[in-house]
Amino acid sequence: MTQDINILNSNKNDITDEESLKQLSFIEKAKEHVDSLSRELGRNLTACVVTFGCQMNARDSEKLLAILKLAGYEESESENADFVIYNTCTVRDNADQRVLGRLGQCSNYKKKNPHMKIAICGCMMQEQSAVEKIQKSYRFVDLIFGTHNIYKFAELLYTTLLSDRMIIDIWKETDKIVEDLPVLRKYPFKSGVNIMFGCNNFCTYCIVPYVRGRERSRSPKDIIRECEKLSADGVKEVMLLGQNVNSYGNDFKDGDPNKISFPQLIEEVCKIEGLERVRFMTPHPKDFSDELLETIKRNPKIARHIHLPLQSGNTEILRRMNRKYTKEQYLELVYKIREMLPDVAITTDIIVGFPGETASDVDDTIDVVNKAQFDNAFTFIYSKRTGTPAAGFPDQVPESEVKENFDRLLKVVQETARKQSEKLTGRTEEVLVEGINEHDNSLLTGRLSNNTLVHFKGDEKLIGSIVRVSLDECHGFYFMGQMV
Ligand code: 5AD
Ligand code: SF4
């Protein structure tokens, strides 16, 4: 067996502003290699980026794809490509299992294509046990790296192209943010913008603080500059991304001119000409301020959608989840939002089956759903993540026992979402046209400011613009409408 190359000497303190220049030179070197291989084979080389998980990962994948394209690869939707990279998620176990299944399938392509390189990166790779598993049972993988050194992808790509060995480069942590790396947007008219990385909340079920590290905010200047560039490039909608956007800037020292609050930041972003919609994801209910509500109210550009993860409606479960709010405090916030911003859609995340949760605890969650009247909710079965405090809690609930509670909750969630959606019937709203309908290409698909989907007849030239559409028929979570 060939020996793996474990890059242990990477010094996180080496990262400077020149880093992006260094990475650009690696892209050029990789391109020379790719071009020469392409001449040899008499065909273009292809690359496929497979993304699991959240909006943060989707944004990271846009950076990976940009580097691969600049290095001379053609984008491929199929994993039967010359370079395949899996950007993984590890929030729940089923995401881990899915990626391992896909990886297994991918090895069959590699058997037929000796030039193929397979890489795996992202949150799952920040867990030692996952890396060990790949090293042991997935020997055909060429490159493994984590979340903290993704900015080094060009360099790692180049090293991988020259090597026959498995390259592994995982950092435990970082306190730096590298700006100005290339990025290729999936949609020309909308884009995510990272405002901060990491999380300090340590909800007891959650692996994110361990794999994404502590909170690090980007400077407001860099964020505004990125948004201005996006707007100049035709982007109409930005989504400001962070695990807990309400704590944006808390890591700046007092007196630092960079220290502004999240509401101040979003207000600045709204001033950028050409941007029509500003979204954000995700706020934590425990520090959702009145200042933020007032900012949303004042700024029609801020999307009428707040995603407000509930997780549980039972105060004792919330305490054990370390969420730092009670059932009543959460509901109070929802009532305040509904009163101040009656047009705002509120969506949520809920976990069922947390250790020790009983049917009566789930009744509390259902009670909150009924009272909050969520416009949509993502419901998850609790997944035990090794290394988190909750993994060691007694009374882990077997999945077979969770199912009934999960189904009860889902029924109420769906009924509530439908009722909320139906309220919009007959209204005429602004819609950002996102693309051609997947099932019927005579239709366009777009989104309301409150995130509701609507399908309607129209010309594909309208993609990326905002049009007015009457919401004629409600079909649960989407509408059929007509342009007016
Ligand atoms: N099990 C199930 N769901 C989880 N989430 C986070 N960690 C877990 C876990 N261990 C859910 C939360 C979070 C969403 C992104 O994923 O609801 O808000
Ligand atoms: Fe995980 Fe809680 Fe941080 Fe969200 S706020 S990423 S659920 S620890």
XYZ file of C-alpha atoms and ligand atoms in Angstrom:
510
model
C 0.000 0.000 0.000
C 1.372 3.472 -0.851
C 1.789 5.825 2.075
C -0.651 8.687 2.523
C 0.665 12.210 2.589
C -0.472 13.836 5.808
C 0.111 17.558 5.625
C 0.835 18.323 9.236
C 3.072 21.326 8.949
C 0.482 23.784 7.650
C 0.805 26.837 9.818
C -2.466 28.667 10.223
C -0.566 31.821 11.193
C 0.990 31.941 7.737
C -2.241 33.171 6.176
C -1.836 36.706 4.923
C -3.460 38.899 2.325
C -0.975 37.508 -0.166
C -2.519 34.086 0.315
C -5.084 34.602 -2.419
C -2.304 35.543 -4.882
C -0.461 32.395 -3.944
C -3.571 30.337 -4.570
C -4.099 31.995 -7.957
C -0.609 30.899 -8.974
C -1.509 27.325 -8.019
C -4.578 27.575 -10.240
C -2.279 28.473 -13.152
C 0.026 25.566 -12.404
C -2.935 23.183 -12.157
C -4.225 24.544 -15.473
C -0.955 23.769 -17.239
C -1.251 20.210 -15.990
C -4.937 19.872 -16.938
C -4.348 21.382 -20.408
C -1.489 19.038 -21.105
C -3.495 15.992 -19.999
C -6.395 17.195 -22.112
C -4.132 17.410 -25.205
C -2.812 13.940 -24.457
C -6.308 12.474 -24.161
C -7.723 14.499 -27.065
C -10.722 15.643 -25.027
C -11.713 18.196 -22.403
C -11.451 17.168 -18.774
C -14.575 17.383 -16.635
C -15.210 18.106 -12.958
C -18.233 17.511 -10.753
C -18.918 19.135 -7.370
C -21.431 17.243 -5.211
C -22.845 19.280 -2.316
C -24.546 18.054 0.851
C -26.031 20.178 3.610
C -26.669 23.836 4.193
C -26.385 27.172 2.349
C -22.859 27.611 3.700
C -21.765 24.447 1.955
C -23.548 25.521 -1.220
C -21.556 28.756 -1.134
C -18.295 26.860 -0.499
C -19.076 24.625 -3.469
C -19.368 27.680 -5.707
C -15.790 28.504 -4.708
C -14.606 24.942 -5.407
C -16.254 24.949 -8.819
C -14.730 28.314 -9.726
C -11.249 26.990 -8.985
C -11.854 23.807 -10.984
C -13.144 25.772 -13.966
C -10.248 28.212 -13.847
C -7.947 25.195 -13.739
C -9.370 24.105 -17.076
C -12.082 21.628 -16.164
C -15.500 21.685 -17.778
C -18.385 21.460 -15.316
C -20.175 18.104 -15.312
C -23.441 17.175 -13.608
C -22.391 13.537 -13.584
C -19.953 11.957 -11.166
C -18.493 10.069 -14.133
C -15.952 12.890 -14.450
C -12.200 13.420 -14.278
C -12.342 15.247 -10.942
C -15.136 14.653 -8.444
C -15.334 16.421 -5.117
C -17.848 15.689 -2.339
C -18.507 18.663 -0.062
C -19.939 16.908 2.972
C -22.299 17.666 5.865
C -22.345 15.878 9.198
C -25.243 17.527 11.007
C -27.196 14.265 10.892
C -26.012 10.706 10.416
C -28.045 10.158 7.236
C -25.946 12.808 5.462
C -22.815 10.804 6.375
C -24.359 7.596 5.092
C -25.475 9.206 1.829
C -22.029 10.492 1.035
C -20.385 7.153 1.743
C -22.885 5.434 -0.562
C -22.152 7.906 -3.362
C -18.421 7.554 -2.814
C -18.693 3.763 -3.155
C -20.506 4.149 -6.488
C -17.929 6.633 -7.687
C -15.130 4.092 -7.311
C -16.705 2.153 -10.219
C -16.136 5.133 -12.510
C -12.547 5.341 -11.368
C -11.909 1.736 -12.330
C -12.706 2.720 -15.929
C -10.930 6.088 -15.904
C -7.353 5.905 -14.620
C -7.055 9.716 -14.757
C -9.928 10.250 -12.378
C -9.277 11.999 -9.060
C -11.717 11.846 -6.159
C -11.733 14.415 -3.340
C -13.810 14.757 -0.188
C -14.018 17.861 2.009
C -16.370 19.742 4.352
C -17.783 19.214 7.827
C -17.674 15.421 7.922
C -13.911 15.542 7.353
C -13.448 17.530 10.566
C -14.309 14.322 12.431
C -11.322 12.115 12.950
C -13.358 8.904 12.834
C -14.704 9.790 9.383
C -11.231 10.494 8.023
C -9.971 7.216 9.474
C -12.830 5.360 7.814
C -11.988 6.856 4.408
C -8.283 6.121 4.887
C -9.066 2.532 5.743
C -11.980 1.556 3.531
C -12.029 4.060 0.660
C -8.451 3.825 -0.561
C -9.377 5.153 -3.989
C -9.926 8.675 -2.572
C -7.104 11.037 -3.643
C -7.662 14.110 -1.473
C -9.215 14.797 1.932
C -9.435 18.245 3.517
C -11.697 20.021 6.000
C -13.608 23.249 6.488
C -10.820 25.507 7.774
C -8.462 25.278 4.817
C -10.897 25.269 1.917
C -9.216 28.458 0.682
C -6.164 26.247 -0.047
C -8.082 24.088 -2.509
C -6.082 25.285 -5.557
C -2.859 24.224 -3.897
C -4.293 20.896 -2.774
C -5.703 20.291 -6.254
C -2.293 20.863 -7.813
C -0.563 18.586 -5.292
C -3.164 15.887 -5.916
C -2.741 16.092 -9.693
C 0.973 15.427 -9.325
C 0.683 12.668 -6.728
C -0.457 9.062 -6.700
C -0.885 9.056 -2.950
C -3.790 10.004 -0.757
C -3.359 13.630 0.364
C -4.848 14.511 3.742
C -4.888 18.068 5.103
C -7.174 18.717 8.071
C -6.827 21.646 10.469
C -8.320 21.548 13.919
C -9.143 25.253 13.892
C -8.394 28.598 12.343
C -8.895 32.204 13.325
C -8.355 33.656 9.855
C -10.561 34.508 6.905
C -9.017 34.651 3.433
C -10.723 37.154 1.119
C -10.745 37.460 -2.662
C -10.778 33.876 -3.779
C -12.540 33.184 -7.063
C -16.160 32.097 -6.916
C -18.627 31.051 -9.609
C -22.256 31.586 -8.784
C -24.801 28.906 -9.514
C -27.447 31.563 -10.230
C -26.561 34.808 -12.021
C -29.186 36.831 -10.138
C -28.867 35.645 -6.540
C -26.010 34.822 -4.259
C -25.128 33.850 -0.714
C -22.654 36.084 1.092
C -20.833 34.733 4.153
C -20.843 37.295 6.926
C -19.405 35.035 9.600
C -18.092 31.534 10.072
C -18.399 29.129 12.996
C -20.695 29.018 16.013
C -20.265 29.621 19.757
C -23.631 28.363 20.928
C -22.952 24.703 21.610
C -26.507 23.450 21.445
C -25.997 20.042 23.026
C -27.177 18.006 20.008
C -25.170 19.920 17.432
C -21.834 19.078 15.851
C -21.410 22.418 14.048
C -19.327 24.224 16.716
C -16.881 21.298 16.659
C -16.496 21.129 12.881
C -16.809 24.799 11.965
C -14.962 26.292 14.933
C -15.560 29.522 16.865
C -17.392 32.552 15.495
C -15.345 34.719 13.144
C -17.000 37.727 11.508
C -15.856 39.148 8.201
C -15.172 42.867 8.259
C -18.153 44.998 7.192
C -15.950 46.576 4.491
C -15.260 43.206 2.874
C -18.922 42.208 3.044
C -20.143 45.474 1.527
C -17.454 45.328 -1.159
C -18.550 41.800 -2.087
C -22.220 42.833 -2.206
C -21.391 45.862 -4.370
C -19.457 43.679 -6.782
C -22.329 41.199 -6.926
C -24.814 43.972 -7.624
C -22.591 45.397 -10.384
C -22.560 41.894 -11.809
C -26.355 41.743 -12.040
C -27.232 40.114 -8.726
C -30.648 41.184 -7.407
C -30.834 39.159 -4.219
C -28.230 38.386 -1.578
C -28.550 36.067 1.390
C -26.319 36.989 4.324
C -25.077 33.713 5.780
C -23.942 32.757 9.261
C -24.769 30.047 11.834
C -26.043 32.755 14.149
C -26.249 36.070 12.305
C -27.420 37.907 15.433
C -23.990 37.575 16.956
C -22.336 39.160 13.925
C -19.502 41.446 15.080
C -19.438 40.179 18.681
C -15.911 38.899 18.080
C -14.603 42.385 17.231
C -12.981 44.211 20.138
C -14.716 47.239 21.657
C -13.479 50.351 19.902
C -12.720 48.474 16.669
C -14.266 50.540 13.859
C -15.366 47.230 12.326
C -17.630 46.587 15.283
C -21.140 47.086 13.991
C -24.250 45.106 14.844
C -26.065 42.782 12.471
C -28.970 45.250 12.012
C -26.454 47.986 11.129
C -24.761 45.672 8.655
C -27.988 44.685 6.942
C -29.009 48.346 6.761
C -25.726 49.134 4.947
C -26.269 46.244 2.528
C -29.765 47.570 1.772
C -28.252 50.882 0.662
C -26.455 49.208 -2.249
C -28.039 50.259 -5.495
C -29.242 47.434 -7.723
C -29.804 44.964 -4.894
C -33.534 44.464 -4.609
C -33.776 41.810 -1.920
C -31.725 41.003 1.125
C -32.248 37.755 3.017
C -30.463 36.376 6.034
C -29.995 32.929 7.552
C -29.964 31.928 10.413
C -30.921 34.037 13.425
C -31.001 32.472 16.901
C -34.220 33.232 18.817
C -32.290 33.908 22.029
C -30.742 37.089 20.653
C -33.227 38.329 18.105
C -33.313 42.047 18.923
C -36.009 44.691 18.612
C -33.420 46.678 16.658
C -33.451 43.931 14.010
C -37.265 43.925 13.861
C -37.313 47.706 13.440
C -34.646 47.502 10.738
C -36.708 44.939 8.829
C -39.818 47.094 9.182
C -38.008 50.200 7.844
C -36.383 48.443 4.895
C -38.706 47.045 2.252
C -35.665 45.429 0.602
C -35.285 42.995 3.512
C -37.148 39.816 2.607
C -40.414 39.199 4.429
C -39.158 35.873 5.727
C -37.653 34.959 9.069
C -36.302 31.474 9.659
C -36.434 31.036 13.411
C -35.326 27.575 14.572
C -37.533 26.357 17.445
C -35.993 22.858 17.904
C -38.481 21.988 20.689
C -41.542 23.536 22.285
C -40.828 22.075 25.709
C -38.936 24.303 28.123
C -37.125 21.484 29.902
C -35.984 19.926 26.595
C -34.898 23.394 25.444
C -32.870 23.752 28.631
C -31.179 20.426 28.009
C -30.565 21.435 24.406
C -28.828 24.576 25.761
C -31.049 26.789 23.607
C -31.336 29.518 26.269
C -35.014 30.363 25.772
C -38.279 28.953 27.085
C -41.414 27.947 25.233
C -43.045 31.204 26.383
C -40.125 33.410 25.350
C -40.101 31.864 21.898
C -43.842 32.402 21.479
C -43.558 35.979 22.726
C -40.998 36.669 20.006
C -43.236 35.108 17.361
C -46.212 37.211 18.513
C -44.053 40.336 18.410
C -42.925 39.550 14.851
C -46.494 38.830 13.739
C -47.682 42.114 15.227
C -44.884 44.329 13.920
C -44.456 42.606 10.583
C -47.746 40.976 9.606
C -46.454 40.137 6.109
C -43.466 38.175 7.324
C -43.458 34.406 6.843
C -41.959 32.565 9.801
C -40.359 29.184 9.197
C -38.577 26.917 11.630
C -36.523 23.788 12.342
C -37.741 21.173 14.811
C -35.993 18.111 16.207
C -38.019 15.123 17.432
C -36.569 12.357 19.578
C -34.026 14.319 21.639
C -32.812 12.165 24.594
C -35.519 11.880 27.236
C -38.252 13.444 25.069
C -41.726 12.056 25.799
C -44.978 12.215 23.845
C -46.137 14.957 26.194
C -43.014 17.026 25.405
C -43.889 16.680 21.733
C -47.404 17.916 22.606
C -45.717 21.147 23.742
C -43.936 21.403 20.401
C -47.222 20.831 18.568
C -48.802 23.504 20.768
C -46.137 25.990 19.657
C -46.715 25.045 16.001
C -50.445 25.684 16.462
C -49.885 28.995 18.199
C -47.033 30.259 16.006
C -48.758 29.156 12.791
C -45.469 28.551 11.028
C -45.442 29.134 7.306
C -43.186 26.134 6.946
C -41.129 23.880 9.187
C -38.271 21.468 8.620
C -38.693 18.523 10.944
C -35.768 16.264 11.789
C -35.402 13.076 13.757
C -32.708 13.545 16.397
C -29.403 12.082 15.257
C -26.795 11.224 17.868
C -23.502 12.940 16.994
C -20.425 11.512 18.667
C -18.577 14.168 20.651
C -21.635 16.297 21.447
C -22.921 16.447 25.055
C -26.338 15.014 24.127
C -24.702 11.860 22.771
C -23.857 11.027 26.389
C -27.290 11.842 27.837
C -29.305 8.965 29.283
C -32.674 7.964 27.791
C -31.718 8.016 24.123
C -35.028 7.397 22.358
C -34.995 4.470 19.893
C -35.906 5.605 16.384
C -38.881 3.217 16.274
C -40.423 5.155 19.182
C -39.775 8.520 17.582
C -41.705 7.769 14.421
C -45.200 8.151 15.895
C -44.416 11.528 17.475
C -42.681 12.649 14.311
C -45.727 11.788 12.187
C -48.080 13.557 14.603
C -45.979 16.683 14.428
C -45.567 16.531 10.657
C -49.324 16.394 10.175
C -49.846 19.599 12.159
C -46.893 21.307 10.467
C -48.293 20.531 7.020
C -51.822 21.655 7.913
C -50.513 24.905 9.365
C -48.255 25.628 6.405
C -51.124 25.067 3.975
C -53.443 27.355 5.959
C -50.816 30.083 6.018
C -50.156 29.751 2.286
C -53.842 29.886 1.411
C -54.118 33.290 3.051
C -52.165 34.724 0.115
C -54.669 33.543 -2.510
C -55.889 36.397 -4.715
C -53.051 38.756 -3.860
C -50.686 40.221 -6.432
C -47.059 40.122 -5.337
C -43.559 40.853 -6.607
C -41.768 37.728 -7.738
C -38.084 37.259 -8.495
C -38.051 34.942 -11.535
C -35.603 32.137 -10.816
C -35.861 29.828 -13.817
C -37.916 27.608 -16.063
C -40.240 25.196 -14.292
C -38.631 21.770 -13.979
C -41.765 19.838 -14.957
C -43.378 22.129 -17.530
C -41.055 24.276 -19.613
C -43.822 26.650 -20.680
C -43.850 27.925 -17.101
C -41.477 30.101 -15.119
C -40.755 29.629 -11.424
C -40.061 32.405 -8.970
C -40.163 33.372 -5.330
C -42.023 35.960 -3.328
C -40.169 38.080 -0.822
C -41.619 35.756 1.851
C -40.017 32.782 0.046
C -43.255 31.252 -1.326
C -42.790 29.557 -4.705
C -44.999 30.506 -7.639
C -45.274 29.095 -11.168
C -46.684 31.149 -14.060
C -46.526 31.564 -17.838
C -43.815 33.881 -19.145
C -40.784 34.362 -21.312
C -37.458 32.961 -20.163
C -35.915 36.393 -20.801
C -37.568 37.392 -17.538
C -35.275 35.129 -15.494
C -33.479 37.290 -12.956
C -36.018 40.115 -13.007
C -38.793 41.025 -10.630
C -42.339 40.839 -12.026
C -45.811 41.166 -10.532
C -47.823 37.960 -10.370
C -51.356 37.275 -9.172
C -51.508 34.308 -6.816
C -54.477 32.450 -8.271
C -54.378 28.894 -6.942
C -52.739 27.597 -3.812
C -51.309 24.068 -4.078
C -49.993 23.616 -0.558
C -46.488 24.991 -0.580
C -46.624 26.675 -4.017
C -48.955 28.821 -6.125
C -50.047 28.840 -9.742
C -50.339 32.428 -10.895
C -50.395 34.879 -13.765
C -48.232 37.843 -14.575
C -50.135 41.100 -14.414
N -30.072 15.752 14.952
C -31.127 16.188 14.249
N -31.221 17.428 13.754
C -30.193 18.271 13.981
N -30.000 19.560 13.623
C -28.799 19.953 14.087
N -28.206 18.949 14.745
C -29.058 17.887 14.699
C -29.020 16.560 15.212
N -27.988 16.111 15.901
C -30.997 20.345 12.906
C -31.438 21.560 13.717
C -30.809 22.707 12.977
C -30.809 22.187 11.564
C -29.879 22.885 10.632
O -30.429 20.841 11.707
O -32.842 21.631 13.671
O -31.548 23.905 13.107
Fe -25.736 24.195 15.943
Fe -26.971 25.630 17.827
Fe -24.837 26.681 16.515
Fe -27.175 26.334 15.220
S -26.827 27.709 16.978
S -25.133 25.781 14.462
S -27.975 24.448 16.167
S -24.853 24.897 17.893
